[in-house]
mmCIF file of C-alpha atoms in Angstrom:
data_model
loop_
_atom_site.group_PDB
_atom_site.id
_atom_site.type_symbol
_atom_site.label_atom_id
_atom_site.label_comp_id
_atom_site.label_asym_id
_atom_site.label_seq_id
_atom_site.Cartn_x
_atom_site.Cartn_y
_atom_site.Cartn_z
ATOM 1 C CA ASP A 13 -0.644 -5.860 -14.913
ATOM 2 C CA ILE A 14 2.791 -4.453 -14.110
ATOM 3 C CA GLN A 15 4.925 -7.033 -12.294
ATOM 4 C CA MET A 16 7.244 -5.807 -9.560
ATOM 5 C CA THR A 17 10.235 -7.979 -8.666
ATOM 6 C CA GLN A 18 12.391 -7.316 -5.617
ATOM 7 C CA SER A 19 15.834 -8.664 -4.891
ATOM 8 C CA PRO A 20 16.980 -10.168 -2.747
ATOM 9 C CA SER A 21 13.964 -11.856 -1.113
ATOM 10 C CA SER A 22 15.819 -11.767 2.170
ATOM 11 C CA LEU A 23 19.151 -10.594 3.528
ATOM 12 C CA SER A 24 21.098 -10.713 6.757
ATOM 13 C CA ALA A 25 22.919 -7.636 7.898
ATOM 14 C CA SER A 26 24.498 -6.115 10.997
ATOM 15 C CA VAL A 27 23.738 -2.876 12.757
ATOM 16 C CA GLY A 28 25.631 -0.108 10.995
ATOM 17 C CA ASP A 29 25.700 -1.848 7.614
ATOM 18 C CA ARG A 30 24.701 -0.140 4.397
ATOM 19 C CA VAL A 31 21.785 -2.066 2.897
ATOM 20 C CA THR A 32 20.476 -1.885 -0.661
ATOM 21 C CA ILE A 33 17.238 -3.418 -1.923
ATOM 22 C CA THR A 34 16.375 -3.482 -5.606
ATOM 23 C CA CYS A 35 12.980 -3.368 -7.292
ATOM 24 C CA ARG A 36 12.433 -3.960 -10.992
ATOM 25 C CA ALA A 37 9.230 -3.219 -12.925
ATOM 26 C CA SER A 38 8.097 -5.290 -15.894
ATOM 27 C CA GLN A 39 7.689 -2.076 -17.920
ATOM 28 C CA SER A 40 8.703 1.536 -17.517
ATOM 29 C CA ILE A 41 6.896 3.282 -14.672
ATOM 30 C CA SER A 42 8.825 6.563 -14.751
ATOM 31 C CA SER A 43 9.150 7.571 -11.072
ATOM 32 C CA TYR A 44 5.795 6.181 -9.941
ATOM 33 C CA LEU A 45 7.354 3.987 -7.273
ATOM 34 C CA ASN A 46 6.813 3.874 -3.511
ATOM 35 C CA TRP A 47 8.572 2.005 -0.707
ATOM 36 C CA TYR A 48 6.993 0.694 2.505
ATOM 37 C CA GLN A 49 8.364 -0.890 5.665
ATOM 38 C CA GLN A 50 6.345 -3.530 7.489
ATOM 39 C CA LYS A 51 7.120 -4.956 10.910
ATOM 40 C CA PRO A 52 5.550 -8.228 12.129
ATOM 41 C CA GLY A 53 1.899 -7.816 13.066
ATOM 42 C CA LYS A 54 1.834 -4.177 11.946
ATOM 43 C CA ALA A 55 0.529 -2.280 8.980
ATOM 44 C CA PRO A 56 2.952 -1.113 6.286
ATOM 45 C CA ASN A 57 4.508 2.322 6.781
ATOM 46 C CA LEU A 58 5.306 4.645 3.882
ATOM 47 C CA LEU A 59 9.023 5.458 3.592
ATOM 48 C CA ILE A 60 9.571 6.869 0.099
ATOM 49 C CA TYR A 61 7.177 8.118 -2.582
ATOM 50 C CA ALA A 62 7.763 9.172 -6.176
ATOM 51 C CA ALA A 63 10.922 7.018 -6.174
ATOM 52 C CA SER A 64 13.065 9.395 -4.142
ATOM 53 C CA SER A 65 10.955 11.666 -1.930
ATOM 54 C CA LEU A 66 11.298 10.975 1.777
ATOM 55 C CA GLN A 67 7.990 10.812 3.629
ATOM 56 C CA SER A 68 7.688 13.231 6.533
ATOM 57 C CA GLY A 69 8.979 11.763 9.775
ATOM 58 C CA VAL A 70 11.075 9.039 8.132
ATOM 59 C CA PRO A 71 14.758 9.031 9.150
ATOM 60 C CA SER A 72 17.190 10.419 6.593
ATOM 61 C CA ARG A 73 19.193 7.164 6.543
ATOM 62 C CA PHE A 74 16.498 5.914 4.153
ATOM 63 C CA SER A 75 16.801 6.984 0.532
ATOM 64 C CA GLY A 76 15.357 5.932 -2.794
ATOM 65 C CA SER A 77 16.585 6.255 -6.341
ATOM 66 C CA GLY A 78 15.838 5.124 -9.863
ATOM 67 C CA SER A 79 13.412 5.673 -12.702
ATOM 68 C CA GLY A 80 12.033 3.699 -15.604
ATOM 69 C CA THR A 81 12.240 0.041 -14.598
ATOM 70 C CA ASP A 82 15.006 -0.118 -11.969
ATOM 71 C CA PHE A 83 14.783 1.286 -8.461
ATOM 72 C CA THR A 84 16.757 1.088 -5.237
ATOM 73 C CA LEU A 85 16.013 1.571 -1.570
ATOM 74 C CA THR A 86 19.113 2.252 0.513
ATOM 75 C CA ILE A 87 19.501 2.269 4.271
ATOM 76 C CA SER A 88 22.783 4.061 4.903
ATOM 77 C CA SER A 89 23.432 2.711 8.397
ATOM 78 C CA LEU A 90 21.135 -0.071 9.536
ATOM 79 C CA GLN A 91 19.579 0.373 12.970
ATOM 80 C CA VAL A 92 17.918 -2.221 15.209
ATOM 81 C CA GLU A 93 14.490 -0.784 14.448
ATOM 82 C CA ASP A 94 15.036 -1.242 10.692
ATOM 83 C CA PHE A 95 14.800 -5.024 10.814
ATOM 84 C CA ALA A 96 11.559 -5.567 8.919
ATOM 85 C CA THR A 97 10.136 -6.462 5.518
ATOM 86 C CA TYR A 98 10.276 -3.868 2.751
ATOM 87 C CA TYR A 99 7.892 -3.619 -0.200
ATOM 88 C CA CYS A 100 8.011 -1.593 -3.370
ATOM 89 C CA GLN A 101 4.749 -0.563 -5.049
ATOM 90 C CA GLN A 102 4.027 0.967 -8.431
ATOM 91 C CA SER A 103 1.420 3.691 -8.834
ATOM 92 C CA TYR A 104 1.880 4.149 -12.584
ATOM 93 C CA SER A 105 -1.290 2.266 -13.481
ATOM 94 C CA THR A 106 -4.033 0.188 -11.963
ATOM 95 C CA PRO A 107 -4.130 -2.434 -10.714
ATOM 96 C CA VAL A 108 -1.662 -1.155 -8.167
ATOM 97 C CA THR A 109 0.950 -3.878 -7.633
ATOM 98 C CA PHE A 110 3.555 -4.609 -4.985
ATOM 99 C CA GLY A 111 6.836 -6.436 -5.005
ATOM 100 C CA GLN A 112 6.977 -9.714 -3.112
ATOM 101 C CA GLY A 113 8.913 -8.147 -0.254
ATOM 102 C CA THR A 114 12.470 -8.200 1.081
ATOM 103 C CA LYS A 115 12.976 -9.374 4.634
ATOM 104 C CA VAL A 116 15.918 -7.745 6.406
ATOM 105 C CA GLU A 117 17.156 -9.915 9.249
ATOM 106 C CA ILE A 118 19.829 -9.591 11.912
ATOM 107 C CA LYS A 119 23.138 -11.264 11.112
ATOM 108 C CA GLN B 10 -3.770 13.415 12.886
ATOM 109 C CA VAL B 11 -5.880 11.169 10.712
ATOM 110 C CA GLN B 12 -6.415 7.626 11.974
ATOM 111 C CA LEU B 13 -8.154 4.684 10.351
ATOM 112 C CA GLN B 14 -9.790 1.714 12.046
ATOM 113 C CA GLU B 15 -11.171 -1.395 10.383
ATOM 114 C CA SER B 16 -14.127 -3.254 11.859
ATOM 115 C CA GLY B 17 -16.197 -6.272 10.956
ATOM 116 C CA PRO B 18 -16.593 -10.016 11.515
ATOM 117 C CA GLY B 19 -13.416 -12.001 11.968
ATOM 118 C CA LEU B 20 -14.967 -15.207 10.691
ATOM 119 C CA VAL B 21 -16.947 -15.642 7.489
ATOM 120 C CA LYS B 22 -18.380 -18.865 6.065
ATOM 121 C CA PRO B 23 -17.441 -20.012 2.557
ATOM 122 C CA SER B 24 -19.738 -18.651 -0.194
ATOM 123 C CA GLU B 25 -20.937 -15.817 2.051
ATOM 124 C CA THR B 26 -20.117 -12.103 1.825
ATOM 125 C CA LEU B 27 -17.277 -10.487 3.741
ATOM 126 C CA SER B 28 -18.195 -7.006 4.989
ATOM 127 C CA LEU B 29 -15.760 -4.553 6.555
ATOM 128 C CA THR B 30 -15.955 -0.897 7.493
ATOM 129 C CA CYS B 31 -13.146 1.614 7.897
ATOM 130 C CA THR B 32 -13.792 4.596 10.168
ATOM 131 C CA VAL B 33 -11.787 7.754 9.543
ATOM 132 C CA SER B 34 -11.088 9.891 12.607
ATOM 133 C CA GLY B 35 -9.095 13.079 13.136
ATOM 134 C CA GLY B 36 -9.925 14.392 9.678
ATOM 135 C CA SER B 37 -12.516 14.472 6.940
ATOM 136 C CA ILE B 38 -13.065 11.703 4.441
ATOM 137 C CA SER B 39 -13.607 14.375 1.787
ATOM 138 C CA SER B 40 -11.030 15.265 -0.861
ATOM 139 C CA TYR B 41 -9.168 11.965 -0.659
ATOM 140 C CA TYR B 42 -9.158 8.469 -2.122
ATOM 141 C CA TRP B 43 -9.626 5.533 0.242
ATOM 142 C CA THR B 44 -8.167 2.111 -0.370
ATOM 143 C CA TRP B 45 -8.525 -1.518 0.679
ATOM 144 C CA ILE B 46 -5.508 -3.828 0.657
ATOM 145 C CA ARG B 47 -5.160 -7.361 1.968
ATOM 146 C CA GLN B 48 -2.357 -9.680 3.017
ATOM 147 C CA PRO B 49 -2.831 -13.461 3.198
ATOM 148 C CA PRO B 50 -0.993 -15.170 6.065
ATOM 149 C CA GLY B 51 2.756 -15.140 5.441
ATOM 150 C CA LYS B 52 2.363 -13.527 2.026
ATOM 151 C CA GLY B 53 2.649 -10.144 0.343
ATOM 152 C CA LEU B 54 0.276 -7.248 -0.191
ATOM 153 C CA GLU B 55 -2.628 -7.284 -2.656
ATOM 154 C CA TRP B 56 -4.469 -4.148 -3.712
ATOM 155 C CA ILE B 57 -8.256 -4.627 -3.708
ATOM 156 C CA GLY B 58 -9.413 -1.213 -4.883
ATOM 157 C CA TYR B 59 -10.130 2.383 -3.959
ATOM 158 C CA ILE B 60 -12.955 4.860 -3.800
ATOM 159 C CA TYR B 61 -12.938 8.633 -4.095
ATOM 160 C CA TYR B 62 -15.003 10.506 -1.515
ATOM 161 C CA SER B 63 -17.420 11.403 -4.313
ATOM 162 C CA GLY B 64 -18.094 7.698 -4.913
ATOM 163 C CA SER B 65 -16.054 6.848 -8.009
ATOM 164 C CA THR B 66 -14.278 3.508 -7.716
ATOM 165 C CA ASN B 67 -11.427 1.493 -9.192
ATOM 166 C CA TYR B 68 -11.119 -2.241 -8.501
ATOM 167 C CA ASN B 69 -8.491 -4.913 -9.042
ATOM 168 C CA PRO B 70 -9.668 -6.863 -12.120
ATOM 169 C CA SER B 71 -8.801 -10.116 -10.337
ATOM 170 C CA LEU B 72 -11.509 -9.362 -7.747
ATOM 171 C CA LYS B 73 -13.771 -6.972 -9.621
ATOM 172 C CA SER B 74 -16.677 -9.378 -10.084
ATOM 173 C CA ARG B 75 -16.923 -9.896 -6.317
ATOM 174 C CA VAL B 76 -15.951 -6.504 -4.844
ATOM 175 C CA THR B 77 -17.961 -3.451 -3.897
ATOM 176 C CA ILE B 78 -16.446 -0.449 -2.133
ATOM 177 C CA SER B 79 -18.761 2.287 -0.902
ATOM 178 C CA VAL B 80 -18.442 5.509 1.079
ATOM 179 C CA ASP B 81 -20.636 7.223 3.671
ATOM 180 C CA THR B 82 -19.372 10.766 4.059
ATOM 181 C CA SER B 83 -21.930 11.559 6.790
ATOM 182 C CA LYS B 84 -20.338 8.888 8.990
ATOM 183 C CA ASN B 85 -16.756 9.422 7.767
ATOM 184 C CA GLN B 86 -16.625 5.757 6.811
ATOM 185 C CA PHE B 87 -16.001 3.620 3.779
ATOM 186 C CA SER B 88 -16.761 -0.058 3.373
ATOM 187 C CA LEU B 89 -15.723 -3.225 1.583
ATOM 188 C CA LYS B 90 -17.945 -6.078 0.497
ATOM 189 C CA LEU B 91 -16.434 -9.217 -1.009
ATOM 190 C CA SER B 92 -18.924 -11.847 -2.129
ATOM 191 C CA SER B 93 -18.665 -15.604 -2.588
ATOM 192 C CA VAL B 94 -15.638 -15.914 -0.365
ATOM 193 C CA THR B 95 -13.396 -18.972 -0.205
ATOM 194 C CA ALA B 96 -10.475 -19.950 1.983
ATOM 195 C CA ALA B 97 -8.222 -18.022 -0.430
ATOM 196 C CA ASP B 98 -9.805 -14.807 0.854
ATOM 197 C CA THR B 99 -8.456 -15.421 4.362
ATOM 198 C CA ALA B 100 -6.178 -12.463 5.070
ATOM 199 C CA VAL B 101 -5.463 -9.384 7.108
ATOM 200 C CA TYR B 102 -7.485 -6.585 5.532
ATOM 201 C CA TYR B 103 -6.138 -3.039 5.700
ATOM 202 C CA CYS B 104 -7.783 0.249 4.854
ATOM 203 C CA ALA B 105 -5.538 3.116 3.834
ATOM 204 C CA ARG B 106 -5.660 6.705 2.609
ATOM 205 C CA ARG B 107 -4.450 7.307 -0.919
ATOM 206 C CA SER B 108 -2.726 10.654 -1.022
ATOM 207 C CA TRP B 109 -0.758 12.342 -3.770
ATOM 208 C CA TYR B 110 2.087 14.659 -4.614
ATOM 209 C CA SER B 111 1.656 16.774 -7.688
ATOM 210 C CA TYR B 112 3.627 19.251 -9.733
ATOM 211 C CA ASP B 113 3.180 21.108 -12.987
ATOM 212 C CA SER B 114 5.676 21.017 -15.811
ATOM 213 C CA ARG B 115 5.403 22.347 -19.340
ATOM 214 C CA GLY B 116 1.664 22.682 -19.106
ATOM 215 C CA TYR B 117 1.094 19.185 -17.691
ATOM 216 C CA SER B 118 0.151 18.177 -14.163
ATOM 217 C CA TYR B 119 1.822 15.075 -12.734
ATOM 218 C CA TYR B 120 0.275 13.140 -9.829
ATOM 219 C CA TYR B 121 2.228 10.641 -7.732
ATOM 220 C CA TYR B 122 -0.090 8.538 -5.563
ATOM 221 C CA TYR B 123 0.847 6.652 -2.408
ATOM 222 C CA MET B 124 -0.788 5.194 0.731
ATOM 223 C CA ASP B 125 0.301 7.372 3.630
ATOM 224 C CA VAL B 126 -2.113 6.498 6.439
ATOM 225 C CA TRP B 127 -3.050 2.908 7.244
ATOM 226 C CA GLY B 128 -5.411 1.207 9.635
ATOM 227 C CA THR B 129 -4.060 -1.416 12.009
ATOM 228 C CA GLY B 130 -5.620 -4.215 9.985
ATOM 229 C CA THR B 131 -8.262 -6.780 10.782
ATOM 230 C CA THR B 132 -7.924 -10.531 10.340
ATOM 231 C CA VAL B 133 -10.682 -12.265 8.411
ATOM 232 C CA THR B 134 -10.798 -16.043 8.312
ATOM 233 C CA VAL B 135 -13.002 -17.887 5.858
ATOM 234 C CA SER B 136 -14.038 -21.199 7.350
ATOM 235 C CA SER B 137 -17.152 -23.213 8.034
#
């Protein structure tokens, strides 16, 4: 199985901050990487697919980059509604695997 | 727009079989893959498996011996059965649509899969 490791596991930030979350795969996965946002008690919501493609309806302050083993999710200017947990997920091979999550909290 | 809704018992006894159904509304179940994912309390996401509308399946090896996913296109539903459950199977269970983005390059077709529509989730507790 491909292991996905996110860092940090949690972070505190203020509204307006630029936030970066990193995801590392245990082997090369090309650009087969997706990002999801999950708020408490809700289902995950797709933000980015294929490493850098913005899902329809997702604000442009979210962006993704990377290929191979190292990937980044960036929120350019953190908004109140962005406080949530973020997961990366590889779709290179089955079993599909997720990172352990990064919780973004209010400073 | 397409919506998914999970249904099934919220409490299952140890050693019994967990059975859930996901109803697809606002669109056809045809031409897509359909996925089950779970999330234990306070933990991350675990992929259980998916089924194509034609019936072909792919399961997580860690659960494969206990999992069956099936589809009923006439009802626009797909289902999950997980046998011999234990307390470790207590989780929120989500159904989701597996969509894809594809492009052709140098004679090859590349497919990038992702889960773009999710149900609200249903909590299943395994307890006697």
